[in-house]
PDB file of C-alpha atoms and ligand atoms in Angstrom:
ATOM      1  CA  MET A   1       1.943   8.546  -7.044  1.00 67.00           C
ATOM      2  CA  MET A   2       2.396   4.826  -6.577  1.00 81.00           C
ATOM      3  CA  ARG A   3       2.474   2.809  -9.751  1.00 87.00           C
ATOM      4  CA  ILE A   4       1.298  -0.781 -10.044  1.00 93.00           C
ATOM      5  CA  LEU A   5       1.665  -3.275 -12.867  1.00 96.00           C
ATOM      6  CA  VAL A   6      -1.105  -5.836 -13.327  1.00 97.00           C
ATOM      7  CA  ILE A   7      -0.111  -8.874 -15.406  1.00 98.00           C
ATOM      8  CA  GLU A   8      -3.294 -10.860 -16.047  1.00 97.00           C
ATOM      9  CA  ASP A   9      -4.551 -12.333 -19.296  1.00 97.00           C
ATOM     10  CA  GLU A  10      -8.208 -12.678 -18.403  1.00 96.00           C
ATOM     11  CA  PRO A  11      -9.678  -9.409 -19.752  1.00 97.00           C
ATOM     12  CA  ARG A  12     -12.470  -9.004 -17.265  1.00 96.00           C
ATOM     13  CA  LEU A  13     -10.328  -9.698 -14.232  1.00 95.00           C
ATOM     14  CA  GLN A  14      -7.593  -7.417 -15.567  1.00 96.00           C
ATOM     15  CA  ARG A  15     -10.136  -4.635 -16.034  1.00 96.00           C
ATOM     16  CA  ASN A  16     -11.614  -5.108 -12.583  1.00 96.00           C
ATOM     17  CA  LEU A  17      -8.211  -5.169 -10.934  1.00 96.00           C
ATOM     18  CA  ALA A  18      -7.058  -2.032 -12.743  1.00 94.00           C
ATOM     19  CA  LYS A  19     -10.279  -0.238 -11.884  1.00 94.00           C
ATOM     20  CA  ALA A  20     -10.135  -1.158  -8.212  1.00 93.00           C
ATOM     21  CA  LEU A  21      -6.478  -0.150  -7.925  1.00 92.00           C
ATOM     22  CA  ARG A  22      -7.094   3.157  -9.693  1.00 88.00           C
ATOM     23  CA  GLU A  23      -9.947   3.881  -7.335  1.00 87.00           C
ATOM     24  CA  GLU A  24      -7.441   3.429  -4.518  1.00 83.00           C
ATOM     25  CA  GLY A  25      -5.344   6.153  -6.101  1.00 81.00           C
ATOM     26  CA  TYR A  26      -2.678   4.062  -7.792  1.00 86.00           C
ATOM     27  CA  ALA A  27      -1.483   4.566 -11.324  1.00 85.00           C
ATOM     28  CA  VAL A  28      -1.974   1.234 -13.072  1.00 92.00           C
ATOM     29  CA  ASP A  29      -0.289  -0.315 -16.105  1.00 94.00           C
ATOM     30  CA  THR A  30      -1.510  -3.605 -17.482  1.00 96.00           C
ATOM     31  CA  ALA A  31      -0.056  -6.490 -19.476  1.00 97.00           C
ATOM     32  CA  SER A  32      -1.989  -9.389 -20.968  1.00 97.00           C
ATOM     33  CA  ASP A  33       0.826 -11.885 -21.422  1.00 98.00           C
ATOM     34  CA  GLY A  34       4.060 -12.805 -19.687  1.00 97.00           C
ATOM     35  CA  ASP A  35       6.387 -11.372 -22.322  1.00 97.00           C
ATOM     36  CA  ASP A  36       4.775  -7.961 -22.258  1.00 97.00           C
ATOM     37  CA  GLY A  37       4.608  -8.079 -18.471  1.00 97.00           C
ATOM     38  CA  ALA A  38       8.290  -8.933 -18.088  1.00 97.00           C
ATOM     39  CA  LEU A  39       9.192  -6.144 -20.491  1.00 96.00           C
ATOM     40  CA  LYS A  40       7.182  -3.551 -18.607  1.00 95.00           C
ATOM     41  CA  ALA A  41       8.458  -4.800 -15.255  1.00 96.00           C
ATOM     42  CA  ALA A  42      12.015  -4.358 -16.514  1.00 94.00           C
ATOM     43  CA  ASP A  43      11.329  -0.911 -17.981  1.00 91.00           C
ATOM     44  CA  HIS A  44       9.696   0.767 -14.981  1.00 88.00           C
ATOM     45  CA  ASP A  45      10.287   0.681 -11.262  1.00 86.00           C
ATOM     46  CA  TYR A  46       6.828  -0.252 -10.088  1.00 90.00           C
ATOM     47  CA  ASP A  47       5.817   0.001  -6.457  1.00 87.00           C
ATOM     48  CA  ALA A  48       4.213  -3.420  -6.752  1.00 94.00           C
ATOM     49  CA  ILE A  49       3.300  -6.022  -9.370  1.00 97.00           C
ATOM     50  CA  VAL A  50       0.182  -8.205  -9.371  1.00 98.00           C
ATOM     51  CA  LEU A  51       1.174 -11.297 -11.320  1.00 97.00           C
ATOM     52  CA  ASP A  52      -1.027 -14.128 -12.522  1.00 95.00           C
ATOM     53  CA  VAL A  53       0.678 -17.532 -12.660  1.00 92.00           C
ATOM     54  CA  MET A  54      -1.114 -18.892 -15.726  1.00 92.00           C
ATOM     55  CA  LEU A  55      -0.220 -16.562 -18.594  1.00 96.00           C
ATOM     56  CA  PRO A  56       0.298 -16.959 -22.332  1.00 97.00           C
ATOM     57  CA  LYS A  57       3.784 -16.727 -23.889  1.00 96.00           C
ATOM     58  CA  LEU A  58       5.655 -16.691 -20.589  1.00 96.00           C
ATOM     59  CA  ASP A  59       4.039 -17.916 -17.386  1.00 94.00           C
ATOM     60  CA  GLY A  60       4.149 -16.136 -14.068  1.00 94.00           C
ATOM     61  CA  TRP A  61       7.116 -18.205 -12.883  1.00 91.00           C
ATOM     62  CA  GLY A  62       9.094 -17.095 -15.902  1.00 93.00           C
ATOM     63  CA  VAL A  63       8.172 -13.456 -15.351  1.00 96.00           C
ATOM     64  CA  LEU A  64       9.159 -13.703 -11.711  1.00 94.00           C
ATOM     65  CA  ALA A  65      12.505 -15.357 -12.515  1.00 92.00           C
ATOM     66  CA  GLN A  66      13.372 -12.627 -15.045  1.00 94.00           C
ATOM     67  CA  LEU A  67      12.334  -9.889 -12.678  1.00 94.00           C
ATOM     68  CA  ARG A  68      14.242 -11.275  -9.709  1.00 90.00           C
ATOM     69  CA  ALA A  69      17.443 -11.386 -11.727  1.00 87.00           C
ATOM     70  CA  THR A  70      17.528  -7.593 -11.521  1.00 88.00           C
ATOM     71  CA  LYS A  71      14.834  -6.167  -9.244  1.00 89.00           C
ATOM     72  CA  ARG A  72      13.241  -6.440  -5.831  1.00 88.00           C
ATOM     73  CA  THR A  73       9.841  -5.044  -6.886  1.00 92.00           C
ATOM     74  CA  PRO A  74       7.214  -6.497  -4.514  1.00 94.00           C
ATOM     75  CA  VAL A  75       5.146  -9.168  -6.277  1.00 95.00           C
ATOM     76  CA  LEU A  76       1.704 -10.451  -5.350  1.00 95.00           C
ATOM     77  CA  LEU A  77       1.165 -13.768  -7.107  1.00 93.00           C
ATOM     78  CA  LEU A  78      -2.293 -14.899  -8.208  1.00 93.00           C
ATOM     79  CA  THR A  79      -2.481 -18.666  -8.180  1.00 86.00           C
ATOM     80  CA  ALA A  80      -5.285 -20.557  -9.846  1.00 77.00           C
ATOM     81  CA  ARG A  81      -5.854 -23.187  -7.233  1.00 67.00           C
ATOM     82  CA  ASP A  82      -5.207 -23.683  -3.610  1.00 61.00           C
ATOM     83  CA  SER A  83      -2.229 -25.876  -4.170  1.00 63.00           C
ATOM     84  CA  SER A  84       0.346 -25.703  -1.419  1.00 66.00           C
ATOM     85  CA  SER A  85       3.082 -26.619  -3.896  1.00 70.00           C
ATOM     86  CA  ASP A  86       2.209 -23.523  -5.955  1.00 70.00           C
ATOM     87  CA  ARG A  87       2.371 -21.396  -2.856  1.00 67.00           C
ATOM     88  CA  VAL A  88       5.718 -22.819  -1.770  1.00 68.00           C
ATOM     89  CA  ARG A  89       7.059 -22.465  -5.280  1.00 73.00           C
ATOM     90  CA  GLY A  90       5.827 -18.887  -5.450  1.00 69.00           C
ATOM     91  CA  LEU A  91       7.523 -17.867  -2.260  1.00 70.00           C
ATOM     92  CA  ASP A  92      10.666 -19.825  -3.197  1.00 71.00           C
ATOM     93  CA  THR A  93      10.803 -18.111  -6.565  1.00 75.00           C
ATOM     94  CA  GLY A  94      10.729 -14.719  -4.930  1.00 82.00           C
ATOM     95  CA  ALA A  95       7.067 -13.737  -4.766  1.00 88.00           C
ATOM     96  CA  ASP A  96       6.330 -11.626  -1.719  1.00 88.00           C
ATOM     97  CA  ASP A  97       2.776 -12.776  -1.221  1.00 87.00           C
ATOM     98  CA  TYR A  98       0.112 -14.780  -3.030  1.00 86.00           C
ATOM     99  CA  LEU A  99      -3.640 -14.932  -3.381  1.00 89.00           C
ATOM    100  CA  VAL A 100      -5.666 -17.910  -4.504  1.00 87.00           C
ATOM    101  CA  LYS A 101      -8.319 -17.315  -7.166  1.00 88.00           C
ATOM    102  CA  PRO A 102     -11.110 -16.484  -6.804  1.00 87.00           C
ATOM    103  CA  PHE A 103     -10.325 -13.760  -4.309  1.00 89.00           C
ATOM    104  CA  ASP A 104     -12.005 -10.769  -2.829  1.00 89.00           C
ATOM    105  CA  LEU A 105     -10.945  -7.440  -4.374  1.00 91.00           C
ATOM    106  CA  ALA A 106     -10.792  -5.804  -0.968  1.00 89.00           C
ATOM    107  CA  GLU A 107      -8.427  -8.561   0.131  1.00 89.00           C
ATOM    108  CA  LEU A 108      -6.199  -7.951  -2.881  1.00 94.00           C
ATOM    109  CA  LEU A 109      -6.100  -4.221  -2.212  1.00 91.00           C
ATOM    110  CA  ALA A 110      -5.152  -4.840   1.392  1.00 88.00           C
ATOM    111  CA  ARG A 111      -2.347  -7.212   0.334  1.00 89.00           C
ATOM    112  CA  VAL A 112      -0.998  -4.731  -2.209  1.00 91.00           C
ATOM    113  CA  ARG A 113      -0.975  -1.971   0.381  1.00 85.00           C
ATOM    114  CA  ALA A 114       0.814  -4.226   2.841  1.00 83.00           C
ATOM    115  CA  LEU A 115       3.433  -5.171   0.237  1.00 87.00           C
ATOM    116  CA  ILE A 116       4.174  -1.551  -0.552  1.00 85.00           C
ATOM    117  CA  ARG A 117       4.327  -0.688   3.106  1.00 78.00           C
ATOM    118  CA  ARG A 118       6.784  -3.493   3.756  1.00 78.00           C
ATOM    119  CA  SER A 119       8.959  -2.597   0.803  1.00 79.00           C
ATOM    120  CA  ASN A 120       9.090   0.974   2.095  1.00 74.00           C
ATOM    121  CA  GLY A 121      10.053  -0.520   5.435  1.00 64.00           C
ATOM    122  CA  GLN A 122      13.445   1.146   5.635  1.00 48.00           C
ATOM    123  CA  PRO A 123      12.515   4.788   5.383  1.00 49.00           C
ATOM    124  CA  LYS A 124      14.858   7.602   6.287  1.00 55.00           C
ATOM    125  CA  PRO A 125      15.006   7.787  10.065  1.00 70.00           C
ATOM    126  CA  GLU A 126      13.706  11.344  10.095  1.00 79.00           C
ATOM    127  CA  LEU A 127      10.760  12.815   8.270  1.00 84.00           C
ATOM    128  CA  ILE A 128      10.801  16.587   8.067  1.00 87.00           C
ATOM    129  CA  LEU A 129       7.469  18.319   7.488  1.00 90.00           C
ATOM    130  CA  GLY A 130       8.039  22.039   7.704  1.00 89.00           C
ATOM    131  CA  ASP A 131       8.991  22.755  11.324  1.00 91.00           C
ATOM    132  CA  VAL A 132       7.812  19.320  12.433  1.00 94.00           C
ATOM    133  CA  VAL A 133      10.429  16.555  12.627  1.00 92.00           C
ATOM    134  CA  ILE A 134       9.429  12.928  13.121  1.00 89.00           C
ATOM    135  CA  ASN A 135      12.138  10.506  14.126  1.00 83.00           C
ATOM    136  CA  LEU A 136      10.784   7.113  13.115  1.00 75.00           C
ATOM    137  CA  PRO A 137      13.062   4.719  15.049  1.00 68.00           C
ATOM    138  CA  THR A 138      12.870   6.664  18.305  1.00 75.00           C
ATOM    139  CA  ARG A 139       9.262   7.771  17.717  1.00 80.00           C
ATOM    140  CA  LEU A 140      10.147  11.249  18.930  1.00 87.00           C
ATOM    141  CA  VAL A 141       8.412  14.235  17.428  1.00 94.00           C
ATOM    142  CA  SER A 142       9.442  17.859  17.681  1.00 93.00           C
ATOM    143  CA  ARG A 143       8.029  21.127  16.464  1.00 94.00           C
ATOM    144  CA  ALA A 144      10.365  24.070  15.906  1.00 91.00           C
ATOM    145  CA  GLY A 145      12.986  22.191  17.900  1.00 89.00           C
ATOM    146  CA  VAL A 146      10.740  21.584  20.898  1.00 92.00           C
ATOM    147  CA  ALA A 147       9.821  18.001  21.781  1.00 92.00           C
ATOM    148  CA  VAL A 148       6.106  17.216  21.501  1.00 95.00           C
ATOM    149  CA  THR A 149       4.482  14.269  23.232  1.00 93.00           C
ATOM    150  CA  LEU A 150       2.007  12.269  21.150  1.00 92.00           C
ATOM    151  CA  THR A 151      -0.010   9.269  22.219  1.00 87.00           C
ATOM    152  CA  ALA A 152       0.842   5.990  20.490  1.00 80.00           C
ATOM    153  CA  ARG A 153      -2.255   6.280  18.343  1.00 82.00           C
ATOM    154  CA  GLU A 154      -1.576   9.866  17.397  1.00 89.00           C
ATOM    155  CA  PHE A 155       1.943   8.908  16.438  1.00 87.00           C
ATOM    156  CA  ALA A 156       0.698   6.022  14.309  1.00 83.00           C
ATOM    157  CA  ILE A 157      -1.721   8.281  12.434  1.00 89.00           C
ATOM    158  CA  LEU A 158       0.914  10.961  11.930  1.00 92.00           C
ATOM    159  CA  GLU A 159       3.503   8.420  10.803  1.00 86.00           C
ATOM    160  CA  TYR A 160       1.142   6.837   8.307  1.00 87.00           C
ATOM    161  CA  LEU A 161       0.072  10.155   6.814  1.00 92.00           C
ATOM    162  CA  ALA A 162       3.682  11.356   6.705  1.00 90.00           C
ATOM    163  CA  LEU A 163       4.857   8.206   4.928  1.00 85.00           C
ATOM    164  CA  HIS A 164       2.093   8.823   2.383  1.00 87.00           C
ATOM    165  CA  ARG A 165       2.563  12.572   2.135  1.00 88.00           C
ATOM    166  CA  GLY A 166       1.301  14.077  -1.066  1.00 89.00           C
ATOM    167  CA  GLU A 167      -1.471  11.480  -1.195  1.00 90.00           C
ATOM    168  CA  VAL A 168      -4.978  11.692   0.158  1.00 93.00           C
ATOM    169  CA  VAL A 169      -5.392   8.910   2.718  1.00 92.00           C
ATOM    170  CA  THR A 170      -8.993   7.821   3.056  1.00 91.00           C
ATOM    171  CA  ARG A 171     -10.561   7.415   6.445  1.00 88.00           C
ATOM    172  CA  SER A 172     -11.182   3.760   5.737  1.00 84.00           C
ATOM    173  CA  ALA A 173      -7.513   3.265   4.848  1.00 84.00           C
ATOM    174  CA  LEU A 174      -6.481   4.835   8.130  1.00 83.00           C
ATOM    175  CA  TYR A 175      -8.929   2.670  10.025  1.00 78.00           C
ATOM    176  CA  GLU A 176      -7.747  -0.414   8.251  1.00 73.00           C
ATOM    177  CA  HIS A 177      -4.112   0.274   8.955  1.00 70.00           C
ATOM    178  CA  LEU A 178      -4.272   1.627  12.427  1.00 70.00           C
ATOM    179  CA  PHE A 179      -7.131  -0.031  14.205  1.00 66.00           C
ATOM    180  CA  ASP A 180      -7.350  -3.674  15.009  1.00 56.00           C
ATOM    181  CA  GLU A 181     -10.525  -5.227  13.670  1.00 52.00           C
ATOM    182  CA  ASN A 182     -11.404  -6.366  17.153  1.00 52.00           C
ATOM    183  CA  GLU A 183     -11.279  -2.864  18.470  1.00 56.00           C
ATOM    184  CA  ASP A 184     -14.612  -1.277  18.938  1.00 57.00           C
ATOM    185  CA  THR A 185     -13.943   2.041  17.253  1.00 56.00           C
ATOM    186  CA  LEU A 186     -16.416   4.813  16.918  1.00 56.00           C
ATOM    187  CA  SER A 187     -16.392   6.473  13.557  1.00 54.00           C
ATOM    188  CA  ASN A 188     -15.616   9.866  15.047  1.00 61.00           C
ATOM    189  CA  LEU A 189     -12.612   8.637  17.007  1.00 80.00           C
ATOM    190  CA  LEU A 190     -10.298   9.390  14.112  1.00 84.00           C
ATOM    191  CA  ASP A 191     -11.428  13.021  14.136  1.00 87.00           C
ATOM    192  CA  VAL A 192     -10.585  13.239  17.806  1.00 89.00           C
ATOM    193  CA  HIS A 193      -7.037  12.030  17.174  1.00 90.00           C
ATOM    194  CA  ILE A 194      -6.568  14.323  14.190  1.00 93.00           C
ATOM    195  CA  PHE A 195      -7.860  17.255  16.232  1.00 94.00           C
ATOM    196  CA  SER A 196      -5.376  16.480  18.965  1.00 95.00           C
ATOM    197  CA  ILE A 197      -2.456  16.134  16.520  1.00 96.00           C
ATOM    198  CA  ARG A 198      -3.326  19.502  15.003  1.00 96.00           C
ATOM    199  CA  LYS A 199      -3.468  21.070  18.418  1.00 96.00           C
ATOM    200  CA  LYS A 200       0.028  19.824  19.193  1.00 96.00           C
ATOM    201  CA  LEU A 201       1.687  20.261  15.819  1.00 96.00           C
ATOM    202  CA  GLY A 202      -0.197  23.025  14.078  1.00 94.00           C
ATOM    203  CA  ARG A 203      -3.493  23.212  12.271  1.00 92.00           C
ATOM    204  CA  ASP A 204      -2.037  23.235   8.795  1.00 92.00           C
ATOM    205  CA  LEU A 205       0.018  20.050   9.045  1.00 94.00           C
ATOM    206  CA  ILE A 206      -2.854  17.735   8.160  1.00 96.00           C
ATOM    207  CA  THR A 207      -5.335  18.874   5.539  1.00 94.00           C
ATOM    208  CA  THR A 208      -8.891  17.534   5.498  1.00 93.00           C
ATOM    209  CA  ARG A 209     -10.122  16.721   1.999  1.00 89.00           C
ATOM    210  CA  ARG A 210     -13.823  16.740   2.511  1.00 88.00           C
ATOM    211  CA  GLY A 211     -15.433  13.478   1.484  1.00 86.00           C
ATOM    212  CA  GLN A 212     -12.035  11.981   0.657  1.00 88.00           C
ATOM    213  CA  GLY A 213      -9.821  11.801   3.670  1.00 92.00           C
ATOM    214  CA  TYR A 214      -6.691  13.391   5.091  1.00 95.00           C
ATOM    215  CA  CYS A 215      -3.487  14.583   3.544  1.00 95.00           C
ATOM    216  CA  ILE A 216      -0.069  15.856   4.539  1.00 94.00           C
ATOM    217  CA  GLU A 217       1.107  17.946   1.635  1.00 88.00           C
ATOM    218  CA  ALA A 218       4.357  16.823   0.008  1.00 78.00           C
TER     219      ALA A 218
HETATM  220 CA1  LIG B   1      -4.433 -16.478 -16.379  1.00 97.00          CA
END
């Protein structure tokens, strides 16, 4: 399971952030001041950190500087105002992305997902799922040693599920990641692709979790 640290001193926002992230399936730790946050960030290897700039004891810049001395954990910075100097400073100091308060929770979740995806950007070239082998750089897929031809979309769905194996990927997450917002997608299109992948690679590769989404078992 992916683990996220939220460093935010405003209780209500911290609670809302933690709740929203947990609903997305992340494990969430929280810290209410910079000292505690820096300590936790040093102690655990989080998949991502959501870091407020204005914090008691040690501000977000201080937390970021301490963290960057030892770790590359992806950091999403929450800045209080739309000040371009804050943004530049954030990215200079080693933040990976930033959001200006107030922000939309859905936007934050999307940014966190993108950060984690990017930080996992150098996966092993081959993913082995039973008798199915996915070569990521060449985008070649084989089953029991025999090459299988997937469409680009099928490959994208398979790749995404495989990179998140062991997790249930919601339909909306798949749509968000794989379909351009300008594309006019029918809600059942995903099922068509999944059906086709199963036909080519075996029925058991992708599990349907009714009402939740899809999963490739770890
Ligand atoms: Ca604050």
